[in-house]
mmCIF file of N, CA and C in Angstrom:
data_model
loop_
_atom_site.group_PDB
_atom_site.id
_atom_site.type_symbol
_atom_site.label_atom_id
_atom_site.label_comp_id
_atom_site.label_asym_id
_atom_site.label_seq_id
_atom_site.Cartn_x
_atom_site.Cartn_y
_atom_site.Cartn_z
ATOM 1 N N UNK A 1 14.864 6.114 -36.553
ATOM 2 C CA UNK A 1 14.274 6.286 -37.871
ATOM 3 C C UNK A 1 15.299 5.868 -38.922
ATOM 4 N N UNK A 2 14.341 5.117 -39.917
ATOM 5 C CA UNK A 2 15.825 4.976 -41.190
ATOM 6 C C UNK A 2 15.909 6.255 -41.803
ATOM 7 N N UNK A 3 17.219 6.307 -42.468
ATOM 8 C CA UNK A 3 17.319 7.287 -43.165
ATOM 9 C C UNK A 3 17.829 6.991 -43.795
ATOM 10 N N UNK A 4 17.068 7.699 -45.345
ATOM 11 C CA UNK A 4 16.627 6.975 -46.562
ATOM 12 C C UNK A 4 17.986 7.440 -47.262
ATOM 13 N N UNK A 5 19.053 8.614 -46.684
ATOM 14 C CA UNK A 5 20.457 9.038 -47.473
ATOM 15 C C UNK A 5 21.319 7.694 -46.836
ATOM 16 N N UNK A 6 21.030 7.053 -45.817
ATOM 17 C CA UNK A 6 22.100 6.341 -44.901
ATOM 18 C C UNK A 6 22.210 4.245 -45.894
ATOM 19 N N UNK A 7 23.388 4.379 -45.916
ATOM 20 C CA UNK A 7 23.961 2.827 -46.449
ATOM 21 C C UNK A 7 24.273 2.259 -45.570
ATOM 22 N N UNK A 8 23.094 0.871 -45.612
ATOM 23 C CA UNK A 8 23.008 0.408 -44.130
ATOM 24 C C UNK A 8 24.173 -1.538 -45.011
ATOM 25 N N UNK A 9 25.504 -1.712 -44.366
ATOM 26 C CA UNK A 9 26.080 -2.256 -44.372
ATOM 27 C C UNK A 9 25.769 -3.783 -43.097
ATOM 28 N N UNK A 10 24.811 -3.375 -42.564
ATOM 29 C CA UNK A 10 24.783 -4.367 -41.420
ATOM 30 C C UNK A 10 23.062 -4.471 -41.242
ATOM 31 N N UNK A 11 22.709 -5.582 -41.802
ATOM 32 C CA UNK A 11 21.184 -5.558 -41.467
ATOM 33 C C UNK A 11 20.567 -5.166 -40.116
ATOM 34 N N UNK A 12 21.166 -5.680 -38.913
ATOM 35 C CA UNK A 12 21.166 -5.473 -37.772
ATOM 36 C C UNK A 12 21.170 -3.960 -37.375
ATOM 37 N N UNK A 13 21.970 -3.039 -38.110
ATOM 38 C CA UNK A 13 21.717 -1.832 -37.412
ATOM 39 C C UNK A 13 20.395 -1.321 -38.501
ATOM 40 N N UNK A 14 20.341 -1.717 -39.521
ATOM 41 C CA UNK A 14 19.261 -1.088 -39.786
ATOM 42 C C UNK A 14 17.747 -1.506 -39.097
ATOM 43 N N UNK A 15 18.044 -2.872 -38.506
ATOM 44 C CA UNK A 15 16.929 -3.224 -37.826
ATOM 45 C C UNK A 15 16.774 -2.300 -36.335
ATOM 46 N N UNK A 16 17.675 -2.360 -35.815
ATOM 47 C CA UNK A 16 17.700 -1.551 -34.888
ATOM 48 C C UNK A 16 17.264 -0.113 -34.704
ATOM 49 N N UNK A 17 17.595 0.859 -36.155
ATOM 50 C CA UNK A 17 17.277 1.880 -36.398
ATOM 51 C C UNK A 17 15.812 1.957 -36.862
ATOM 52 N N UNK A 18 14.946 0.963 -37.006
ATOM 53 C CA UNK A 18 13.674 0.833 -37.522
ATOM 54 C C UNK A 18 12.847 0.553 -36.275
ATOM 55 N N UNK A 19 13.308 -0.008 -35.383
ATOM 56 C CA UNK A 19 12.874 -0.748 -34.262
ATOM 57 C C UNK A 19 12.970 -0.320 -32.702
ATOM 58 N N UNK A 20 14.079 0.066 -32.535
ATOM 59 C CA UNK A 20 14.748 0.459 -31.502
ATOM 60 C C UNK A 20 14.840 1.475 -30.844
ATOM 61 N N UNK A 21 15.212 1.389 -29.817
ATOM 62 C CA UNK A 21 15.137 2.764 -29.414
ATOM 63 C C UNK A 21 14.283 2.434 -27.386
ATOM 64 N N UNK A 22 13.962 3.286 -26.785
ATOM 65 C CA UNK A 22 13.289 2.717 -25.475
ATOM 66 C C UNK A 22 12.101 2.580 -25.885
ATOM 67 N N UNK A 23 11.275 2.998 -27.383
ATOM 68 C CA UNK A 23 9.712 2.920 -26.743
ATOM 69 C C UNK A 23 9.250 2.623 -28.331
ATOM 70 N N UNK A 24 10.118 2.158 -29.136
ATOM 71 C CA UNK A 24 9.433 1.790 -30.429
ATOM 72 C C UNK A 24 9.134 0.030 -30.628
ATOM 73 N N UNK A 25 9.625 -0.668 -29.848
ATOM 74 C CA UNK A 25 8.934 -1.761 -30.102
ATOM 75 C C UNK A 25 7.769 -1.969 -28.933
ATOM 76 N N UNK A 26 7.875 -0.806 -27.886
ATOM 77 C CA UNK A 26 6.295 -1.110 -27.140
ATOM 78 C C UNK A 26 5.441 -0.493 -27.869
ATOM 79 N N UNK A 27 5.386 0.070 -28.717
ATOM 80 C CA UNK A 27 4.310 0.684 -29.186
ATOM 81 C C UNK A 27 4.127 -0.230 -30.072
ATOM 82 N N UNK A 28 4.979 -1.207 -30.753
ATOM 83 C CA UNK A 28 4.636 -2.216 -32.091
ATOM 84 C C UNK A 28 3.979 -2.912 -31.414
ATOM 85 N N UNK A 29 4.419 -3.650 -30.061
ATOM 86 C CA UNK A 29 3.848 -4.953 -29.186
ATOM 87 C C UNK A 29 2.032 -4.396 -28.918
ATOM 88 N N UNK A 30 2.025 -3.071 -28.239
ATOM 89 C CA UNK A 30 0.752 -2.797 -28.470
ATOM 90 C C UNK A 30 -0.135 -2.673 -29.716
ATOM 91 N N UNK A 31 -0.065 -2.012 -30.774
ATOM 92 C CA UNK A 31 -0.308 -2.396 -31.495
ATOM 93 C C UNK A 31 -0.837 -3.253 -32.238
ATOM 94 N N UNK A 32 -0.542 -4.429 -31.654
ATOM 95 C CA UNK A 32 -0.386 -6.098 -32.448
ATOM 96 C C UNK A 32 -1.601 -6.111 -32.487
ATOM 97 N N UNK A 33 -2.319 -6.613 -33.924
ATOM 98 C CA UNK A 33 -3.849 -6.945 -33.837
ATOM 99 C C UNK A 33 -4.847 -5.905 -33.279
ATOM 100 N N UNK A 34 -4.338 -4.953 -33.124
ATOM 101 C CA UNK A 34 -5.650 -3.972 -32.819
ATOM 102 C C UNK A 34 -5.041 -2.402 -33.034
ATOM 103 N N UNK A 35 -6.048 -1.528 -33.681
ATOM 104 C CA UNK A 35 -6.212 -0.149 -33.300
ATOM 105 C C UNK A 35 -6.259 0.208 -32.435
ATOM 106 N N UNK A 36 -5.353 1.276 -31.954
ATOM 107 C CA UNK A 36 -5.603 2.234 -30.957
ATOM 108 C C UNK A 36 -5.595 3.627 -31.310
ATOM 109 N N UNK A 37 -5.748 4.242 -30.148
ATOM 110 C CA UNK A 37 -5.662 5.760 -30.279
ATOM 111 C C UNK A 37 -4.776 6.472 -29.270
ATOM 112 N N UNK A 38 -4.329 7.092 -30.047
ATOM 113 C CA UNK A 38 -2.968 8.332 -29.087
ATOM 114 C C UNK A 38 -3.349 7.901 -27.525
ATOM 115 N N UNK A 39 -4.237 8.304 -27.049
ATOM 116 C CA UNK A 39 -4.744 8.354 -25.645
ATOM 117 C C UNK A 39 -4.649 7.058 -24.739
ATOM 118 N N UNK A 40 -4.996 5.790 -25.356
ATOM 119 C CA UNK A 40 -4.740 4.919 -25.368
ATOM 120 C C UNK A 40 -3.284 4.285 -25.467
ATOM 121 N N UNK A 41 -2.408 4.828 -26.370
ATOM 122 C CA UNK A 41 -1.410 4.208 -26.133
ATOM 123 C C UNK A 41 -0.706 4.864 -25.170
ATOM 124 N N UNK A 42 -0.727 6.191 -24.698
ATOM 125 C CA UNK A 42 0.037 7.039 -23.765
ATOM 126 C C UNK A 42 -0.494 6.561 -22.451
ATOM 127 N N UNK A 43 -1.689 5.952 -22.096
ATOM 128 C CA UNK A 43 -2.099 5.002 -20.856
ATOM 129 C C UNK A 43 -1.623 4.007 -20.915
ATOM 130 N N UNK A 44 -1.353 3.658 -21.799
ATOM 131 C CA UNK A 44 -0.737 1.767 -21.996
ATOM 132 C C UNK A 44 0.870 1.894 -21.411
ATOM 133 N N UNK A 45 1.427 2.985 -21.984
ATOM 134 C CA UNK A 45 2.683 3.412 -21.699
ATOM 135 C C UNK A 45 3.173 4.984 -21.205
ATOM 136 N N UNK A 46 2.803 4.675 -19.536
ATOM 137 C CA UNK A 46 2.724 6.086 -19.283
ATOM 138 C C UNK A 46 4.195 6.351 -19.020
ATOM 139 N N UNK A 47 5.184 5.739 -19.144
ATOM 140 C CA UNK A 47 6.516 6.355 -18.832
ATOM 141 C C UNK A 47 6.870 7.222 -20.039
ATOM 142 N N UNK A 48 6.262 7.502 -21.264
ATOM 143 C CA UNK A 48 6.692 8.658 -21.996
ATOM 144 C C UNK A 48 5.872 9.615 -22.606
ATOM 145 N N UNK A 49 6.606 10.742 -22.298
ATOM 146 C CA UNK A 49 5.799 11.579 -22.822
ATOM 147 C C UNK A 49 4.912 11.706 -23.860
ATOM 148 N N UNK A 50 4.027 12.906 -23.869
ATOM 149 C CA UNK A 50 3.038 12.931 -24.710
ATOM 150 C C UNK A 50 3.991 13.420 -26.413
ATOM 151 N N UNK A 51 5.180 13.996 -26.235
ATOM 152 C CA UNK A 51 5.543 14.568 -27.257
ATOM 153 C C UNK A 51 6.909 13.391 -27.831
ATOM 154 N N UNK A 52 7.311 12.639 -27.095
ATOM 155 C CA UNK A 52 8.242 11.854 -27.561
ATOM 156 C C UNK A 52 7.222 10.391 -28.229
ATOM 157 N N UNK A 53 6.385 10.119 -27.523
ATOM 158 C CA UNK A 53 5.222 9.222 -28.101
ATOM 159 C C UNK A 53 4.538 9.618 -29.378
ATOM 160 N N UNK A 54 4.143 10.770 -29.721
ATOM 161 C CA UNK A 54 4.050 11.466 -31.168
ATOM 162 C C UNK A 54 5.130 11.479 -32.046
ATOM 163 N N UNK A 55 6.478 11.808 -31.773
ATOM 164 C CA UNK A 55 7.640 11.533 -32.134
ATOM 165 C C UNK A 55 8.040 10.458 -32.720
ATOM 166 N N UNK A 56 7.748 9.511 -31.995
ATOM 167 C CA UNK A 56 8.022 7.712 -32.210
ATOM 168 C C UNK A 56 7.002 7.323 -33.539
ATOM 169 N N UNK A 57 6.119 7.974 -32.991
ATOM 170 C CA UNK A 57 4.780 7.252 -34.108
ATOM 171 C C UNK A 57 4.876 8.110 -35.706
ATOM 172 N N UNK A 58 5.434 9.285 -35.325
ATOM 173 C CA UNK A 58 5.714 9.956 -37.007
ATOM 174 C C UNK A 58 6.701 9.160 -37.158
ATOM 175 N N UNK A 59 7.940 8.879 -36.509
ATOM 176 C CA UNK A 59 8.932 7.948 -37.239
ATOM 177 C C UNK A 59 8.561 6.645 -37.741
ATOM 178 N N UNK A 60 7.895 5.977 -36.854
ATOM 179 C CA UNK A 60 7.731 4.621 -37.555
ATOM 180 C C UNK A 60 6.482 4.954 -38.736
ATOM 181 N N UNK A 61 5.731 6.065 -38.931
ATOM 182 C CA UNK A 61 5.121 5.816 -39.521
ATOM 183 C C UNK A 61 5.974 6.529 -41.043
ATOM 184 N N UNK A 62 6.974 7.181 -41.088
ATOM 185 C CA UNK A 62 7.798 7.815 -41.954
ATOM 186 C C UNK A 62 8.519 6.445 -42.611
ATOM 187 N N UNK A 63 8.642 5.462 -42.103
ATOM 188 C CA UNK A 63 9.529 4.330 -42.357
ATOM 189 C C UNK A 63 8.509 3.005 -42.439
ATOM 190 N N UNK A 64 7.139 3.084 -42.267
ATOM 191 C CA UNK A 64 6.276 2.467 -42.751
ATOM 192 C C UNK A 64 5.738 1.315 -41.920
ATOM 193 N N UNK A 65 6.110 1.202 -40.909
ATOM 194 C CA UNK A 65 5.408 0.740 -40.245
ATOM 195 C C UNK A 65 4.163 0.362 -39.325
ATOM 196 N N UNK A 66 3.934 1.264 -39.085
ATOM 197 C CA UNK A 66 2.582 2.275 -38.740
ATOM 198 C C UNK A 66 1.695 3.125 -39.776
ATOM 199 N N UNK A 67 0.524 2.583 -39.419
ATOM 200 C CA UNK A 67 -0.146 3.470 -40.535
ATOM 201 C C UNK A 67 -0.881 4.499 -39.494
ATOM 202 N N UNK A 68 -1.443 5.999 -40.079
ATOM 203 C CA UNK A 68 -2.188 6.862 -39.020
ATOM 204 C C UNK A 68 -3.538 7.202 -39.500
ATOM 205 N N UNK A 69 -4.479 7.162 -38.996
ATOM 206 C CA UNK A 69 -5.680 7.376 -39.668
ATOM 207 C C UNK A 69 -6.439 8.477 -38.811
ATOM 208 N N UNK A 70 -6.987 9.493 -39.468
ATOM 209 C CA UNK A 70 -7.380 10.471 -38.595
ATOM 210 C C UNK A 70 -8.774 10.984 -38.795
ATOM 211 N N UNK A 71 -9.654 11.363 -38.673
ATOM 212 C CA UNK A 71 -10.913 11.680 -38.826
ATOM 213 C C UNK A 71 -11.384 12.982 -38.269
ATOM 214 N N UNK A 72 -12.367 13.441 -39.204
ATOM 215 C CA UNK A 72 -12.777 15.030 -39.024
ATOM 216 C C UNK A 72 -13.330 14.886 -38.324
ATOM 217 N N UNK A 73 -13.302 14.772 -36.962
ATOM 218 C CA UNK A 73 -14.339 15.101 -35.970
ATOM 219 C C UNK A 73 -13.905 16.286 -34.833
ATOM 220 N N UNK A 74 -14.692 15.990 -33.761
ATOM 221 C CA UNK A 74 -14.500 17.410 -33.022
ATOM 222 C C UNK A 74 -14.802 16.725 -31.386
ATOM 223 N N UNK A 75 -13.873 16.321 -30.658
ATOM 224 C CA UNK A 75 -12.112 16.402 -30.468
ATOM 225 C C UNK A 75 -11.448 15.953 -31.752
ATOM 226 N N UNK A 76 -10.666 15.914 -32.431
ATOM 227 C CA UNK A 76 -9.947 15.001 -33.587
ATOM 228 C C UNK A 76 -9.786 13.667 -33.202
ATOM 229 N N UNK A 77 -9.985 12.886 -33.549
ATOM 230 C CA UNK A 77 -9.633 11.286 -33.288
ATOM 231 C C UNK A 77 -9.301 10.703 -34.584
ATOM 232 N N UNK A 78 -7.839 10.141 -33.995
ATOM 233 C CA UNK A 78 -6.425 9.862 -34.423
ATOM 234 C C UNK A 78 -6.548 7.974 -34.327
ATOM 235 N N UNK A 79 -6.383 7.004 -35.397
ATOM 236 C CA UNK A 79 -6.236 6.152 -34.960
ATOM 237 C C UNK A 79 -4.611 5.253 -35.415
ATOM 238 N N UNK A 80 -4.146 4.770 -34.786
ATOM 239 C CA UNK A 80 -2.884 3.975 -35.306
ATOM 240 C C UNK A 80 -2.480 2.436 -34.938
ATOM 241 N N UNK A 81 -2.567 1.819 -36.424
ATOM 242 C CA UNK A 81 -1.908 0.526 -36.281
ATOM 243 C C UNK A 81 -1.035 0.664 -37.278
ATOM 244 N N UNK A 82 -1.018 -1.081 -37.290
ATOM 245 C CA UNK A 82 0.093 -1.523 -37.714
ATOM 246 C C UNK A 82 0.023 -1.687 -39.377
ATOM 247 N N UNK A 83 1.386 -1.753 -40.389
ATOM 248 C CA UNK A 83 0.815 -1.813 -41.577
ATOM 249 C C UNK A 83 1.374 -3.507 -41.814
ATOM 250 N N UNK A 84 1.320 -3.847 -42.923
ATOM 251 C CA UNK A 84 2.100 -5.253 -43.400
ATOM 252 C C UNK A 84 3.518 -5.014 -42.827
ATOM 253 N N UNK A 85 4.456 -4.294 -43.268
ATOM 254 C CA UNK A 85 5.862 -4.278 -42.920
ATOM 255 C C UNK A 85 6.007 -4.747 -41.080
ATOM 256 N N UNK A 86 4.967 -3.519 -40.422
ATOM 257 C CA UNK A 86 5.318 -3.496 -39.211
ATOM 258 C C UNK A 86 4.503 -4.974 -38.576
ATOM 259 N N UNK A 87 3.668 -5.686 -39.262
ATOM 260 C CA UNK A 87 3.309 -6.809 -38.482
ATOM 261 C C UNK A 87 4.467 -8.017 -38.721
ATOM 262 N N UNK A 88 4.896 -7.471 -40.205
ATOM 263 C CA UNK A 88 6.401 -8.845 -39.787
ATOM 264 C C UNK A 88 7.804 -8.533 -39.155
ATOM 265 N N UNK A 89 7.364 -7.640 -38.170
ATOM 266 C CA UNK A 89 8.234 -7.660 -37.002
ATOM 267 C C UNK A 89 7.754 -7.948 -35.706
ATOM 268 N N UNK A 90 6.623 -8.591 -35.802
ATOM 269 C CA UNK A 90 6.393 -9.011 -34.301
ATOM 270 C C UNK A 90 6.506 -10.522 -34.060
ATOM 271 N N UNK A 91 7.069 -11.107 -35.101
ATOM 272 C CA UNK A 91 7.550 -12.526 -34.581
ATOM 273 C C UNK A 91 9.372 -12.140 -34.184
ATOM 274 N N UNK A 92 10.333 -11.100 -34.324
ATOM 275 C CA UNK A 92 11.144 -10.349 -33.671
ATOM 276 C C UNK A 92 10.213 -10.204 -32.286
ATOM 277 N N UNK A 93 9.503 -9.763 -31.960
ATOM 278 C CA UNK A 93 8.829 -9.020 -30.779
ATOM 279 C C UNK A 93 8.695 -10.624 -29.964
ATOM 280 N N UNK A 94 7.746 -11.441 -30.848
ATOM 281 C CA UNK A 94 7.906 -12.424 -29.637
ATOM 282 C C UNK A 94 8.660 -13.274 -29.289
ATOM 283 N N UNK A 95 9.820 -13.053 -29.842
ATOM 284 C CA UNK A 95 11.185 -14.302 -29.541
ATOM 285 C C UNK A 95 11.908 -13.154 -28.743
ATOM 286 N N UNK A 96 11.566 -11.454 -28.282
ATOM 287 C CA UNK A 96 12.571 -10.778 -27.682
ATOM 288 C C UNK A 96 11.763 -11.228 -26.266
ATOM 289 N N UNK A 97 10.269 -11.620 -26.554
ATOM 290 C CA UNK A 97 9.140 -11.474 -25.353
ATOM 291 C C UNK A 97 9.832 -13.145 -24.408
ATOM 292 N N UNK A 98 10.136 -14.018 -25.747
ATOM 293 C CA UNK A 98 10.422 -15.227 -25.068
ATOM 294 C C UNK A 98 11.722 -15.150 -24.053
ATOM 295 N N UNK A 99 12.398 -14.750 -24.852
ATOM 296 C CA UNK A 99 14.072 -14.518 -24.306
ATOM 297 C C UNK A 99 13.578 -13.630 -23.034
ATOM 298 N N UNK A 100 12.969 -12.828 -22.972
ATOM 299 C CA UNK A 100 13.439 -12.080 -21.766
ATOM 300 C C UNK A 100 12.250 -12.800 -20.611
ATOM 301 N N UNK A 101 11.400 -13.564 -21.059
ATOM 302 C CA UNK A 101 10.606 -14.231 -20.270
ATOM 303 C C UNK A 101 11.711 -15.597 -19.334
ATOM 304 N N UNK A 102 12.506 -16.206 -20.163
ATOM 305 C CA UNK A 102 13.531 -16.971 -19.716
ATOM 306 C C UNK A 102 14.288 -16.123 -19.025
ATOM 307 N N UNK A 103 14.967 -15.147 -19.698
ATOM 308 C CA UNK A 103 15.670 -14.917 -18.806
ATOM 309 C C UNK A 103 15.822 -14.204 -17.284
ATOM 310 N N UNK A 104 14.271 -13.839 -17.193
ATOM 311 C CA UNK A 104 13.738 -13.541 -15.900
ATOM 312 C C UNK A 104 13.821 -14.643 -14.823
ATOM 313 N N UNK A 105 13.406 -15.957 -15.394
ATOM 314 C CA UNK A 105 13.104 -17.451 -14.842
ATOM 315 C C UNK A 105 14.205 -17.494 -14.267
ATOM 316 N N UNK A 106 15.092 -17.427 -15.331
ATOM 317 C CA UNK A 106 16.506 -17.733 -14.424
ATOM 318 C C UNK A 106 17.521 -16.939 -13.846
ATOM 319 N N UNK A 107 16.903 -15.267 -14.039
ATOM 320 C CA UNK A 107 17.264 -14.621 -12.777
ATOM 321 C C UNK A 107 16.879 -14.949 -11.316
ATOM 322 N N UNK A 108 15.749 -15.231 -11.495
ATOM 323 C CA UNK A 108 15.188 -15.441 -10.490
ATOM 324 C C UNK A 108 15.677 -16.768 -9.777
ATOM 325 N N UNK A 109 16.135 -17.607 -10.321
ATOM 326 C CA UNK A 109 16.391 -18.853 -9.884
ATOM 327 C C UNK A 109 18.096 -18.903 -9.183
ATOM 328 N N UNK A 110 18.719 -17.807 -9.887
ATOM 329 C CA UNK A 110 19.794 -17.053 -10.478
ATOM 330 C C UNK A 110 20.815 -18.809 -10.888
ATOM 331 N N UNK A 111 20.159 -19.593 -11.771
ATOM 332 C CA UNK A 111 20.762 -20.340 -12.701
ATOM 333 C C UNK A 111 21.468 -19.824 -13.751
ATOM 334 N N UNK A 112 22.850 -19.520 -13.458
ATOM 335 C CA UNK A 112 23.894 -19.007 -14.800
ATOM 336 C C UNK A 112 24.263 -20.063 -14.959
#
């Protein structure tokens, strides 16, 4: 999460602190172009919990990336995308998607 007392001297860590982390840019990558809902993204990404996945999504949405939309109904249904800020970080997302797509290729090939 940024934090709005913190003087960020290095663009990079503030990107990092906006971004980063094990499960905040899968939730941006999902995201991309579509609404989802809590339930939905915790199936998309079942390696984390239900309470660190709520966690992630108040932060990015504290720092604006995420917007949350919620509706009076009965179960509650919660929906979350992306806002302007957080969609111009997914051309970041797909040059991390490219790089690690290469660099699988050539693990595999194991071409160093």
């Amino acid at each position: 999460m940024i934090s709005p007392d913190k003087q960020y001297d290095c663009p990079i860590k503030l990107t990092l602190d906006a971004i980063g982390g094990k499960y905040k840019s899968l939730i941006i990558w999902q995201l991309n172009h579509k609404t989802v809902r809590f339930n939905a993204l915790h199936r998309a990404l079942p390696d984390i919990s239900p309470k660190v996945l709520t966690q992630q999504l108040r932060e990015m949405e504290m720092d604006g990336l995420i917007s949350r939309e919620a509706y009076p109904t009965v179960p509650p249904k919660v929906e979350y995308s992306l806002t302007p800020l957080g969609y111009s970080v997914i051309p970041i997302m797909e040059a991390m998607c490219d790089w690690g797509r290469d660099y699988m290729n050539q693990s595999k090939s194991n071409q160093w």
